[in-house]
Amino acid sequence: MKVAKVGETDQKLISKLIFNTVVPRPIAWITTVSNEGVVNLAPFSFYNAVTTKPPIVVVSIGKRKDGTRKDTGRNIRETGEFVINVVSEEFLNKMVETGNDFPPEESEAEKIGIALEPSLMVKPPRVKGVPAALECRCQEIVEIGDTPMDLVIGEVVAIHYEPSILETQKGIVGRLGGKRYCIVREEINISDLD
Ligand SMILES: Cc1cc2nc3c(=O)[nH]c(=O)nc-3n(C[C@H](O)[C@H](O)[C@H](O)COP(=O)(O)O)c2cc1C
């Protein structure tokens, strides 16, 4: 077993260790709309739910290499609204594609051919066919880290869901280290083990 003391270890290794040890991470596939009306879609795995009453989620959105805000972060700052689409197996490749750099005036969903449908409470649409989508309003943005990243704290105001997701999460995609992903294939219900 090795140990890496933060501050005395190359930052590249520290980042790699975080990406490879905090796993699997849920993926927020986020739709937003710019002030100009362009729909943006991109994945984020520094993401989790932190309370249920009210339901609150956090997403950490970084900057591009040139120091500018990613479209998702800029759109949330400008409009205060976003939708988190839950990624299932059939969307894995398309979700990864939306992680590539697209200019702000181009819609990833349109370019890649991802069908969208309207949301109930917020302007950004949701991805058609995903097992669940969380409509969110930004409550607060906390700048965090050296970059700094935008830690977006969002309140969930409506949840679209396939009723089957309450019984099983099989087929849902998670993020591992590097470019690796996982898909839920086996679920162990602890009460079944008695
Ligand atoms: C599975 C996956 C997870 C990602 N997670 C994050 C993340 O948590 N934070 C982040 O800033 N970028 C993350 N990225 C990179 C962004 O998706 C990428 O920078 C994207 O181009 C941002 O798009 P936008 O400028 O349209 O918002 C992730 C990419 C992938 C493929």
Short mmCIF file of C-alpha atoms and ligand atoms in Angstrom, two decimals:
data_model
loop_
_atom_site.label_atom_id
_atom_site.label_comp_id
_atom_site.label_asym_id
_atom_site.label_seq_id
_atom_site.Cartn_x
_atom_site.Cartn_y
_atom_site.Cartn_z
CA MET A 1 0.00 0.00 0.00
CA LYS A 2 1.37 3.42 -0.94
CA VAL A 3 0.49 6.79 0.57
CA ALA A 4 0.43 10.15 -1.23
CA LYS A 5 0.74 13.16 1.09
CA VAL A 6 -1.09 16.09 -0.48
CA GLY A 7 1.28 19.04 -0.82
CA GLU A 8 4.29 16.76 -1.26
CA THR A 9 2.89 14.81 -4.23
CA ASP A 10 2.65 15.84 -7.87
CA GLN A 11 -0.81 17.36 -8.48
CA LYS A 12 -1.34 15.10 -11.51
CA LEU A 13 -1.17 12.02 -9.26
CA ILE A 14 -3.46 13.58 -6.65
CA SER A 15 -6.08 14.31 -9.36
CA LYS A 16 -5.67 10.78 -10.74
CA LEU A 17 -6.09 9.31 -7.25
CA ILE A 18 -9.30 11.27 -6.67
CA PHE A 19 -10.74 10.23 -10.06
CA ASN A 20 -9.83 6.58 -9.45
CA THR A 21 -10.75 6.23 -5.77
CA VAL A 22 -14.02 8.17 -5.50
CA VAL A 23 -15.89 5.64 -7.61
CA PRO A 24 -18.31 4.90 -9.08
CA ARG A 25 -19.59 8.46 -9.45
CA PRO A 26 -23.14 9.26 -10.54
CA ILE A 27 -23.39 11.26 -13.76
CA ALA A 28 -25.48 14.41 -14.10
CA TRP A 29 -26.14 14.85 -17.82
CA ILE A 30 -27.11 18.51 -17.68
CA THR A 31 -29.32 20.50 -20.03
CA THR A 32 -29.23 24.30 -19.79
CA VAL A 33 -30.31 27.15 -22.07
CA SER A 34 -28.17 30.20 -22.84
CA ASN A 35 -29.51 33.76 -22.82
CA GLU A 36 -29.50 33.47 -26.63
CA GLY A 37 -31.77 30.41 -26.41
CA VAL A 38 -29.19 27.73 -27.37
CA VAL A 39 -29.77 24.41 -25.57
CA ASN A 40 -26.58 22.95 -24.05
CA LEU A 41 -26.05 19.36 -22.93
CA ALA A 42 -22.95 18.10 -21.07
CA PRO A 43 -22.03 15.44 -18.46
CA PHE A 44 -20.70 16.08 -14.93
CA SER A 45 -19.65 13.43 -12.43
CA PHE A 46 -18.56 15.64 -9.52
CA TYR A 47 -22.20 15.38 -8.58
CA ASN A 48 -24.42 14.11 -5.82
CA ALA A 49 -27.64 14.60 -3.84
CA VAL A 50 -27.09 16.06 -0.37
CA THR A 51 -30.59 16.44 1.13
CA THR A 52 -34.11 15.24 0.31
CA LYS A 53 -36.28 17.82 2.11
CA PRO A 54 -36.08 19.95 0.15
CA PRO A 55 -34.24 17.83 -2.41
CA ILE A 56 -30.85 19.46 -3.01
CA VAL A 57 -28.09 18.40 -5.39
CA VAL A 58 -24.53 19.68 -5.85
CA VAL A 59 -22.49 19.75 -9.08
CA SER A 60 -18.92 20.99 -9.42
CA ILE A 61 -18.32 22.70 -12.78
CA GLY A 62 -14.79 23.62 -13.78
CA LYS A 63 -13.25 25.94 -16.33
CA ARG A 64 -11.83 25.21 -19.77
CA LYS A 65 -8.06 25.09 -20.29
CA ASP A 66 -8.16 28.73 -21.45
CA GLY A 67 -9.71 29.73 -18.10
CA THR A 68 -13.19 30.53 -19.45
CA ARG A 69 -16.36 29.08 -17.88
CA LYS A 70 -17.87 25.98 -19.46
CA ASP A 71 -21.19 26.66 -21.20
CA THR A 72 -23.13 24.78 -18.49
CA GLY A 73 -21.63 26.90 -15.69
CA ARG A 74 -22.18 30.13 -17.60
CA ASN A 75 -25.79 29.23 -18.48
CA ILE A 76 -26.62 28.31 -14.87
CA ARG A 77 -25.12 31.62 -13.68
CA GLU A 78 -27.16 33.51 -16.30
CA THR A 79 -30.51 31.72 -16.06
CA GLY A 80 -30.47 29.89 -12.69
CA GLU A 81 -32.04 26.77 -14.22
CA PHE A 82 -30.85 23.31 -15.24
CA VAL A 83 -32.07 19.75 -15.74
CA ILE A 84 -30.16 16.65 -14.64
CA ASN A 85 -30.82 13.71 -16.97
CA VAL A 86 -30.08 10.25 -15.59
CA VAL A 87 -27.92 8.23 -18.03
CA SER A 88 -28.91 4.68 -18.92
CA GLU A 89 -26.89 2.22 -21.01
CA GLU A 90 -28.44 3.16 -24.36
CA PHE A 91 -27.28 6.79 -23.90
CA LEU A 92 -23.68 5.99 -22.84
CA ASN A 93 -21.96 6.80 -26.15
CA LYS A 94 -24.04 9.90 -26.81
CA MET A 95 -23.43 11.17 -23.28
CA VAL A 96 -19.65 10.75 -23.73
CA GLU A 97 -19.84 12.64 -27.05
CA THR A 98 -21.50 15.61 -25.35
CA GLY A 99 -18.42 15.84 -23.09
CA ASN A 100 -16.38 17.08 -26.08
CA ASP A 101 -15.90 20.81 -26.63
CA PHE A 102 -18.68 22.39 -28.68
CA PRO A 103 -18.79 26.14 -29.37
CA PRO A 104 -21.45 27.94 -27.27
CA GLU A 105 -23.59 28.73 -30.33
CA GLU A 106 -23.83 25.02 -31.23
CA SER A 107 -26.31 22.72 -29.51
CA GLU A 108 -24.74 19.32 -28.63
CA ALA A 109 -28.18 17.68 -28.66
CA GLU A 110 -28.93 18.96 -32.16
CA LYS A 111 -25.47 18.08 -33.57
CA ILE A 112 -25.46 14.56 -32.12
CA GLY A 113 -29.15 13.91 -32.72
CA ILE A 114 -30.50 13.63 -29.19
CA ALA A 115 -34.25 14.16 -28.93
CA LEU A 116 -35.45 16.59 -26.26
CA GLU A 117 -38.81 17.31 -24.69
CA PRO A 118 -40.11 20.21 -22.61
CA SER A 119 -39.71 20.38 -18.86
CA LEU A 120 -42.53 21.25 -16.47
CA MET A 121 -41.13 24.01 -14.23
CA VAL A 122 -37.93 25.20 -15.90
CA LYS A 123 -36.90 26.39 -19.37
CA PRO A 124 -34.14 23.84 -20.17
CA PRO A 125 -35.68 20.78 -21.85
CA ARG A 126 -34.96 17.19 -20.81
CA VAL A 127 -33.55 14.32 -22.83
CA LYS A 128 -36.30 12.16 -24.29
CA GLY A 129 -36.15 8.52 -23.23
CA VAL A 130 -33.94 8.75 -20.13
CA PRO A 131 -35.22 6.83 -17.07
CA ALA A 132 -35.38 10.01 -14.95
CA ALA A 133 -34.78 13.76 -15.13
CA LEU A 134 -34.50 16.24 -12.24
CA GLU A 135 -35.60 19.82 -12.92
CA CYS A 136 -33.47 22.18 -10.82
CA ARG A 137 -33.20 25.82 -9.79
CA CYS A 138 -29.83 27.15 -8.70
CA GLN A 139 -29.85 28.15 -5.04
CA GLU A 140 -26.23 29.20 -4.61
CA ILE A 141 -22.86 28.96 -6.33
CA VAL A 142 -19.79 28.55 -4.15
CA GLU A 143 -16.38 29.04 -5.81
CA ILE A 144 -14.15 26.23 -4.65
CA GLY A 145 -10.55 25.09 -5.21
CA ASP A 146 -7.62 26.79 -6.98
CA THR A 147 -9.25 26.87 -10.47
CA PRO A 148 -11.74 27.88 -8.94
CA MET A 149 -14.62 25.54 -9.82
CA ASP A 150 -18.28 26.51 -9.46
CA LEU A 151 -19.96 24.32 -6.86
CA VAL A 152 -23.57 24.69 -7.94
CA ILE A 153 -26.13 24.02 -5.21
CA GLY A 154 -29.46 23.31 -6.82
CA GLU A 155 -32.95 22.70 -5.52
CA VAL A 156 -34.89 20.01 -7.36
CA VAL A 157 -38.36 21.34 -8.24
CA ALA A 158 -39.76 18.44 -10.31
CA ILE A 159 -38.72 14.86 -11.01
CA HIS A 160 -39.71 12.93 -14.12
CA TYR A 161 -39.29 9.18 -13.66
CA GLU A 162 -40.09 5.80 -15.08
CA PRO A 163 -41.90 4.04 -12.21
CA SER A 164 -39.57 1.02 -12.67
CA ILE A 165 -36.61 3.08 -11.36
CA LEU A 166 -38.15 2.78 -7.88
CA GLU A 167 -37.68 -1.00 -8.08
CA THR A 168 -34.34 -1.31 -9.85
CA GLN A 169 -31.43 0.83 -11.07
CA LYS A 170 -30.10 -1.85 -13.45
CA GLY A 171 -28.73 -0.29 -16.64
CA ILE A 172 -27.77 3.05 -15.03
CA VAL A 173 -24.30 4.33 -15.99
CA GLY A 174 -21.62 5.54 -13.54
CA ARG A 175 -18.15 7.06 -13.99
CA LEU A 176 -14.94 5.29 -13.00
CA GLY A 177 -11.34 6.51 -13.33
CA GLY A 178 -9.90 7.60 -16.68
CA LYS A 179 -12.28 7.02 -19.55
CA ARG A 180 -13.92 4.02 -17.88
CA TYR A 181 -17.58 3.69 -17.03
CA CYS A 182 -19.71 1.12 -15.25
CA ILE A 183 -23.23 -0.09 -15.83
CA VAL A 184 -25.34 -1.51 -13.00
CA ARG A 185 -25.77 -5.21 -13.84
CA GLU A 186 -26.10 -6.76 -10.40
CA GLU A 187 -27.94 -5.43 -7.39
CA ILE A 188 -27.56 -6.95 -3.97
CA ASN A 189 -30.49 -6.36 -1.67
CA ILE A 190 -29.05 -6.86 1.80
CA SER A 191 -32.35 -8.15 3.20
CA ASP A 192 -32.14 -10.98 0.60
CA LEU A 193 -28.89 -12.13 2.22
CA ASP A 194 -30.50 -12.97 5.61
C1 LIG B 1 -18.59 11.41 -17.75
C2 LIG B 1 -18.03 12.80 -17.69
C3 LIG B 1 -18.04 13.48 -16.48
C4 LIG B 1 -17.55 14.79 -16.39
N1 LIG B 1 -17.59 15.44 -15.19
C5 LIG B 1 -17.22 16.73 -15.10
C6 LIG B 1 -17.33 17.43 -13.87
O1 LIG B 1 -17.80 16.91 -12.84
N2 LIG B 1 -16.96 18.74 -13.85
C7 LIG B 1 -16.49 19.37 -14.97
O2 LIG B 1 -16.19 20.56 -14.90
N3 LIG B 1 -16.38 18.73 -16.15
C8 LIG B 1 -16.73 17.43 -16.23
N4 LIG B 1 -16.64 16.77 -17.45
C9 LIG B 1 -16.18 17.51 -18.64
C10 LIG B 1 -17.32 18.32 -19.28
O3 LIG B 1 -18.40 17.49 -19.62
C11 LIG B 1 -16.76 18.99 -20.55
O4 LIG B 1 -15.81 19.96 -20.17
C12 LIG B 1 -17.83 19.61 -21.44
O5 LIG B 1 -17.24 19.99 -22.67
C13 LIG B 1 -18.48 20.83 -20.83
O6 LIG B 1 -19.43 21.26 -21.77
P1 LIG B 1 -20.10 22.69 -21.79
O7 LIG B 1 -19.02 23.72 -22.08
O8 LIG B 1 -21.09 22.55 -22.89
O9 LIG B 1 -20.73 22.92 -20.44
C14 LIG B 1 -17.06 15.43 -17.55
C15 LIG B 1 -17.04 14.73 -18.78
C16 LIG B 1 -17.51 13.43 -18.84
C17 LIG B 1 -17.49 12.72 -20.17
#
